[in-house]
mmCIF file of C-alpha atoms and ligand atoms in Angstrom:
data_model
loop_
_atom_site.group_PDB
_atom_site.id
_atom_site.type_symbol
_atom_site.label_atom_id
_atom_site.label_comp_id
_atom_site.label_asym_id
_atom_site.label_seq_id
_atom_site.Cartn_x
_atom_site.Cartn_y
_atom_site.Cartn_z
ATOM 1 C CA MET S 1 151.911 -34.347 86.552
ATOM 2 C CA LYS S 2 154.203 -36.698 84.676
ATOM 3 C CA LYS S 3 155.166 -39.840 86.579
ATOM 4 C CA HIS S 4 157.645 -42.673 86.289
ATOM 5 C CA PHE S 5 156.034 -46.093 85.728
ATOM 6 C CA LEU S 6 157.728 -49.438 86.277
ATOM 7 C CA ILE S 7 155.883 -52.253 84.509
ATOM 8 C CA THR S 8 156.609 -55.994 84.521
ATOM 9 C CA ALA S 9 155.274 -57.981 81.582
ATOM 10 C CA GLY S 10 155.216 -61.310 79.819
ATOM 11 C CA PRO S 11 156.045 -64.790 81.016
ATOM 12 C CA THR S 12 159.259 -65.893 82.679
ATOM 13 C CA ARG S 13 161.327 -68.741 81.310
ATOM 14 C CA GLU S 14 162.902 -71.192 83.751
ATOM 15 C CA PRO S 15 165.609 -73.473 82.321
ATOM 16 C CA LEU S 16 165.252 -77.235 82.834
ATOM 17 C CA ASP S 17 168.552 -78.057 81.124
ATOM 18 C CA PRO S 18 170.663 -76.250 78.459
ATOM 19 C CA VAL S 19 168.046 -76.795 75.711
ATOM 20 C CA ARG S 20 164.678 -76.824 77.536
ATOM 21 C CA TYR S 21 162.647 -74.472 79.662
ATOM 22 C CA LEU S 22 159.381 -74.099 81.557
ATOM 23 C CA THR S 23 157.143 -71.163 80.724
ATOM 24 C CA ASN S 24 153.451 -70.192 80.489
ATOM 25 C CA ARG S 25 150.901 -68.827 78.028
ATOM 26 C CA SER S 26 151.331 -65.139 78.805
ATOM 27 C CA SER S 27 151.680 -63.132 75.568
ATOM 28 C CA GLY S 28 152.789 -59.932 77.294
ATOM 29 C CA LYS S 29 150.025 -57.960 75.530
ATOM 30 C CA MET S 30 148.581 -56.432 78.715
ATOM 31 C CA GLY S 31 151.947 -55.247 80.060
ATOM 32 C CA TYR S 32 153.047 -53.858 76.684
ATOM 33 C CA ALA S 33 149.695 -52.089 76.240
ATOM 34 C CA LEU S 34 150.152 -50.502 79.686
ATOM 35 C CA ALA S 35 153.698 -49.431 78.797
ATOM 36 C CA GLY S 36 152.606 -47.978 75.446
ATOM 37 C CA ALA S 37 149.622 -46.150 76.947
ATOM 38 C CA ALA S 38 151.606 -44.669 79.851
ATOM 39 C CA ARG S 39 154.337 -43.514 77.473
ATOM 40 C CA HIS S 40 151.750 -42.078 75.054
ATOM 41 C CA GLU S 41 150.348 -40.031 77.944
ATOM 42 C CA GLY S 42 153.804 -38.533 78.411
ATOM 43 C CA HIS S 43 154.997 -40.563 81.402
ATOM 44 C CA ARG S 44 158.422 -42.123 81.750
ATOM 45 C CA VAL S 45 158.219 -45.929 81.525
ATOM 46 C CA THR S 46 160.599 -48.728 82.510
ATOM 47 C CA LEU S 47 159.379 -52.023 81.038
ATOM 48 C CA ILE S 48 160.877 -55.176 82.573
ATOM 49 C CA SER S 49 159.809 -58.021 80.350
ATOM 50 C CA GLY S 50 160.169 -61.755 79.986
ATOM 51 C CA PRO S 51 160.486 -63.176 76.452
ATOM 52 C CA CYS S 52 157.661 -61.791 74.241
ATOM 53 C CA ASP S 53 156.994 -61.631 70.549
ATOM 54 C CA LEU S 54 155.864 -57.991 70.656
ATOM 55 C CA ASP S 55 157.335 -54.683 69.524
ATOM 56 C CA VAL S 56 158.610 -52.595 72.417
ATOM 57 C CA PRO S 57 156.576 -49.357 72.489
ATOM 58 C CA GLU S 58 158.600 -46.377 71.325
ATOM 59 C CA GLY S 59 160.251 -44.252 73.970
ATOM 60 C CA VAL S 60 160.042 -46.907 76.685
ATOM 61 C CA ASP S 61 163.141 -47.958 78.686
ATOM 62 C CA TYR S 62 163.234 -51.681 78.000
ATOM 63 C CA LEU S 63 164.916 -54.264 80.223
ATOM 64 C CA PRO S 64 164.616 -57.817 78.857
ATOM 65 C CA VAL S 65 164.901 -60.679 81.344
ATOM 66 C CA GLU S 66 164.339 -64.438 81.180
ATOM 67 C CA THR S 67 163.944 -65.980 84.617
ATOM 68 C CA ALA S 68 161.954 -64.912 87.664
ATOM 69 C CA ALA S 69 165.253 -64.419 89.504
ATOM 70 C CA GLU S 70 166.438 -61.994 86.795
ATOM 71 C CA MET S 71 163.103 -60.151 86.902
ATOM 72 C CA TYR S 72 163.418 -59.908 90.699
ATOM 73 C CA GLY S 73 166.912 -58.407 90.327
ATOM 74 C CA ALA S 74 165.793 -55.859 87.736
ATOM 75 C CA VAL S 75 162.769 -54.779 89.807
ATOM 76 C CA GLU S 76 164.906 -54.539 92.949
ATOM 77 C CA ARG S 77 167.303 -52.261 91.079
ATOM 78 C CA TYR S 78 164.772 -49.935 89.413
ATOM 79 C CA ILE S 79 161.631 -49.816 91.582
ATOM 80 C CA ALA S 80 162.826 -47.025 93.875
ATOM 81 C CA LYS S 81 162.959 -44.665 90.875
ATOM 82 C CA SER S 82 159.294 -45.225 90.026
ATOM 83 C CA ASP S 83 156.141 -43.523 91.300
ATOM 84 C CA ILE S 84 153.760 -46.215 90.069
ATOM 85 C CA ALA S 85 154.655 -49.912 89.738
ATOM 86 C CA ILE S 86 152.375 -52.280 87.827
ATOM 87 C CA PHE S 87 153.076 -56.021 87.951
ATOM 88 C CA ALA S 88 151.497 -57.556 84.863
ATOM 89 C CA ALA S 89 154.063 -60.344 84.391
ATOM 90 C CA ALA S 90 153.046 -63.996 84.685
ATOM 91 C CA VAL S 91 155.965 -65.071 86.843
ATOM 92 C CA ALA S 92 156.672 -68.790 87.203
ATOM 93 C CA ASP S 93 155.941 -69.634 90.834
ATOM 94 C CA TYR S 94 158.565 -72.422 90.838
ATOM 95 C CA ARG S 95 161.826 -73.242 89.067
ATOM 96 C CA PRO S 96 163.776 -76.490 88.836
ATOM 97 C CA ALA S 97 165.800 -76.968 92.020
ATOM 98 C CA HIS S 98 168.810 -78.069 90.016
ATOM 99 C CA VAL S 99 169.657 -77.287 86.374
ATOM 100 C CA PRO S 100 172.026 -79.907 84.977
ATOM 101 C CA GLU S 101 174.978 -78.742 82.909
ATOM 102 C CA HIS S 102 174.125 -81.224 80.148
ATOM 103 C CA LYS S 103 170.933 -82.140 78.317
ATOM 104 C CA ILE S 104 168.633 -84.504 80.241
ATOM 105 C CA LYS S 105 168.713 -87.940 78.509
ATOM 106 C CA LYS S 106 165.622 -90.123 78.154
ATOM 107 C CA THR S 107 166.902 -92.928 80.328
ATOM 108 C CA GLY S 108 163.702 -93.819 82.214
ATOM 109 C CA ASP S 109 159.981 -94.218 81.461
ATOM 110 C CA THR S 110 159.177 -91.427 83.880
ATOM 111 C CA LEU S 111 161.042 -88.277 84.807
ATOM 112 C CA THR S 112 160.787 -86.484 88.133
ATOM 113 C CA ILE S 113 162.023 -82.938 88.551
ATOM 114 C CA ASP S 114 162.085 -81.133 91.899
ATOM 115 C CA PHE S 115 160.961 -77.529 91.882
ATOM 116 C CA ILE S 116 161.664 -74.789 94.399
ATOM 117 C CA LYS S 117 159.686 -71.620 94.928
ATOM 118 C CA ASN S 118 160.675 -68.468 93.073
ATOM 119 C CA PRO S 119 160.727 -65.194 94.999
ATOM 120 C CA ASP S 120 157.412 -63.317 94.907
ATOM 121 C CA ILE S 121 158.477 -60.095 93.196
ATOM 122 C CA LEU S 122 155.262 -58.144 93.791
ATOM 123 C CA GLY S 123 155.132 -59.525 97.329
ATOM 124 C CA SER S 124 158.662 -58.194 97.938
ATOM 125 C CA ALA S 125 157.929 -54.618 96.843
ATOM 126 C CA ARG S 126 156.758 -53.309 100.217
ATOM 127 C CA THR S 127 158.712 -55.679 102.454
ATOM 128 C CA GLU S 128 162.100 -56.320 100.814
ATOM 129 C CA PHE S 129 162.425 -53.274 98.545
ATOM 130 C CA GLY S 130 160.768 -50.763 100.896
ATOM 131 C CA TYR S 131 158.700 -49.365 98.030
ATOM 132 C CA GLU S 132 156.293 -46.594 99.035
ATOM 133 C CA GLY S 133 154.811 -45.641 95.655
ATOM 134 C CA THR S 134 151.542 -46.771 94.125
ATOM 135 C CA LEU S 135 151.529 -50.561 93.768
ATOM 136 C CA ILE S 136 149.269 -52.460 91.392
ATOM 137 C CA GLY S 137 149.107 -56.229 90.989
ATOM 138 C CA PHE S 138 147.319 -58.566 88.628
ATOM 139 C CA ALA S 139 145.340 -61.656 89.591
ATOM 140 C CA ALA S 140 144.555 -64.342 87.044
ATOM 141 C CA GLU S 141 141.885 -66.524 88.642
ATOM 142 C CA THR S 142 139.668 -69.406 87.595
ATOM 143 C CA GLU S 143 137.233 -69.195 90.551
ATOM 144 C CA ASN S 144 136.214 -66.784 93.339
ATOM 145 C CA VAL S 145 137.861 -64.024 91.315
ATOM 146 C CA GLU S 146 137.055 -61.001 93.506
ATOM 147 C CA GLU S 147 137.716 -62.772 96.813
ATOM 148 C CA ASN S 148 141.047 -64.264 95.673
ATOM 149 C CA ALA S 149 142.141 -60.932 94.213
ATOM 150 C CA ARG S 150 141.367 -59.120 97.485
ATOM 151 C CA GLY S 151 143.455 -61.713 99.342
ATOM 152 C CA LYS S 152 146.386 -60.938 97.035
ATOM 153 C CA LEU S 153 145.867 -57.197 97.498
ATOM 154 C CA GLN S 154 146.149 -57.608 101.268
ATOM 155 C CA ARG S 155 149.034 -60.094 101.254
ATOM 156 C CA LYS S 156 151.137 -58.108 98.807
ATOM 157 C CA GLY S 157 150.325 -54.560 99.983
ATOM 158 C CA CYS S 158 148.780 -53.370 96.712
ATOM 159 C CA ASP S 159 146.691 -50.239 96.228
ATOM 160 C CA PHE S 160 144.515 -52.208 93.841
ATOM 161 C CA VAL S 161 144.572 -55.470 91.923
ATOM 162 C CA VAL S 162 143.469 -55.928 88.315
ATOM 163 C CA ALA S 163 141.579 -59.219 88.382
ATOM 164 C CA ASN S 164 140.392 -61.371 85.546
ATOM 165 C CA ASP S 165 138.788 -64.749 85.033
ATOM 166 C CA VAL S 166 141.209 -66.843 82.979
ATOM 167 C CA SER S 167 138.769 -69.734 82.663
ATOM 168 C CA ARG S 168 136.952 -67.649 80.001
ATOM 169 C CA LYS S 169 138.167 -68.462 76.493
ATOM 170 C CA ASP S 170 137.194 -65.144 74.858
ATOM 171 C CA ILE S 171 139.379 -62.888 77.002
ATOM 172 C CA GLY S 172 142.684 -62.799 78.822
ATOM 173 C CA PHE S 173 145.983 -64.491 78.035
ATOM 174 C CA ASP S 174 146.594 -64.378 74.292
ATOM 175 C CA SER S 175 143.608 -62.186 73.465
ATOM 176 C CA SER S 176 143.841 -58.508 72.566
ATOM 177 C CA GLU S 177 140.716 -57.929 74.688
ATOM 178 C CA ASN S 178 140.085 -58.415 78.357
ATOM 179 C CA GLU S 179 137.338 -57.949 80.934
ATOM 180 C CA VAL S 180 138.702 -57.067 84.345
ATOM 181 C CA MET S 181 137.635 -55.725 87.689
ATOM 182 C CA LEU S 182 139.711 -53.340 89.754
ATOM 183 C CA VAL S 183 139.704 -54.701 93.294
ATOM 184 C CA PHE S 184 140.420 -52.164 96.048
ATOM 185 C CA ALA S 185 140.522 -52.839 99.809
ATOM 186 C CA GLU S 186 136.977 -51.581 100.381
ATOM 187 C CA HIS S 187 135.282 -51.772 96.995
ATOM 188 C CA THR S 188 135.419 -53.216 93.488
ATOM 189 C CA GLU S 189 135.101 -51.447 90.138
ATOM 190 C CA PRO S 190 134.154 -53.735 87.242
ATOM 191 C CA LEU S 191 135.348 -52.374 83.874
ATOM 192 C CA PRO S 192 133.486 -53.162 80.656
ATOM 193 C CA LYS S 193 135.105 -55.635 78.231
ATOM 194 C CA ASP S 194 137.496 -53.678 76.034
ATOM 195 C CA ASP S 195 140.757 -53.886 74.138
ATOM 196 C CA LYS S 196 143.881 -53.976 76.270
ATOM 197 C CA TYR S 197 145.002 -50.496 75.218
ATOM 198 C CA GLN S 198 141.736 -48.861 76.333
ATOM 199 C CA LEU S 199 141.786 -50.858 79.583
ATOM 200 C CA SER S 200 145.360 -49.657 80.092
ATOM 201 C CA LEU S 201 144.224 -46.035 79.845
ATOM 202 C CA ASP S 202 141.549 -46.741 82.492
ATOM 203 C CA ILE S 203 144.035 -48.520 84.790
ATOM 204 C CA ILE S 204 146.560 -45.680 84.419
ATOM 205 C CA ALA S 205 143.876 -43.069 85.182
ATOM 206 C CA ARG S 206 142.897 -44.950 88.364
ATOM 207 C CA ALA S 207 146.551 -45.316 89.378
ATOM 208 C CA LEU S 208 147.172 -41.587 88.924
ATOM 209 C CA ALA S 209 144.118 -40.778 91.093
ATOM 210 C CA ILE S 210 145.638 -42.517 94.168
HETATM 211 N N1 CTP Z 301 153.925 -62.099 90.967
HETATM 212 C C1 CTP Z 301 155.253 -61.726 91.117
HETATM 213 N N2 CTP Z 301 156.195 -62.664 91.410
HETATM 214 C C2 CTP Z 301 155.853 -63.965 91.542
HETATM 215 C C3 CTP Z 301 154.508 -64.366 91.387
HETATM 216 C C4 CTP Z 301 153.574 -63.407 91.097
HETATM 217 O O1 CTP Z 301 155.559 -60.528 90.967
HETATM 218 N N3 CTP Z 301 156.802 -64.855 91.820
HETATM 219 C C5 CTP Z 301 152.893 -61.073 90.712
HETATM 220 C C6 CTP Z 301 152.252 -61.123 89.335
HETATM 221 O O2 CTP Z 301 152.961 -60.299 88.420
HETATM 222 C C7 CTP Z 301 150.866 -60.580 89.618
HETATM 223 C C8 CTP Z 301 150.551 -61.080 91.014
HETATM 224 O O3 CTP Z 301 151.840 -61.288 91.625
HETATM 225 O O4 CTP Z 301 150.834 -59.181 89.674
HETATM 226 C C9 CTP Z 301 149.690 -62.322 91.010
HETATM 227 O O5 CTP Z 301 150.384 -63.399 91.424
HETATM 228 P P1 CTP Z 301 149.832 -64.867 91.631
HETATM 229 O O6 CTP Z 301 150.932 -65.816 91.396
HETATM 230 O O7 CTP Z 301 148.589 -65.059 90.859
HETATM 231 O O8 CTP Z 301 149.466 -64.771 93.164
HETATM 232 P P2 CTP Z 301 149.818 -65.670 94.357
HETATM 233 O O9 CTP Z 301 149.582 -64.843 95.567
HETATM 234 O O10 CTP Z 301 151.178 -66.268 94.155
HETATM 235 O O11 CTP Z 301 148.696 -66.761 94.377
HETATM 236 P P3 CTP Z 301 148.447 -68.133 93.598
HETATM 237 O O12 CTP Z 301 148.418 -69.126 94.674
HETATM 238 O O13 CTP Z 301 147.108 -67.916 92.936
HETATM 239 O O14 CTP Z 301 149.567 -68.331 92.607
#
């Protein structure tokens, strides 16, 4: 059965002033691999992506966004149409509380910027958006990987969480390979280290089996 996937990918970009922004090291490779693999398997795919230097897989409905707030708005608008939602984006947890209209000048020896919390997009899926489809989150951890991922699964109402150890240099963020475990409520399935496209096929197969 062909399904409709909604996938978030890439980093978000939070403006500090008109010429500067705060972002993170996410390359978007995992989210784009998921989008490409789901499309290749014949599914319909909506890809909501922060700024990435990657080609958009052919045949995918592509919605570019910059900030976490824009990503939240796009997910809110499109999630009800999807059967399976996968949140692979590395969303900035905070944004500057105030973005000045003009460039910040180097007037002092130190600079203090107040940040406020961004909305948790994945955490809003069940509660705010009333989403009832299959929900998959990602957890990038540096310690207690399985335990932290299971906490996220419970807090955010996911069917499973794709967890990886980002303290390892050989996998994750900018790499084309990753080694992940799929953390379910009652059990964990470690997947062998593989390229992100092959892992995507495995993740999609598990999502379709729910
Ligand atoms: N996520 C999201 N919106 C946010 C933050 C995170 O949709 N504002 C999603 C990510 O796409 C990912 C999952 O939530 O699927 C992991 O989020 P993370 O920030 O690691 O989890 P938290 O529960 O916020 O915990 P932590 O304290 O580790 O940041």
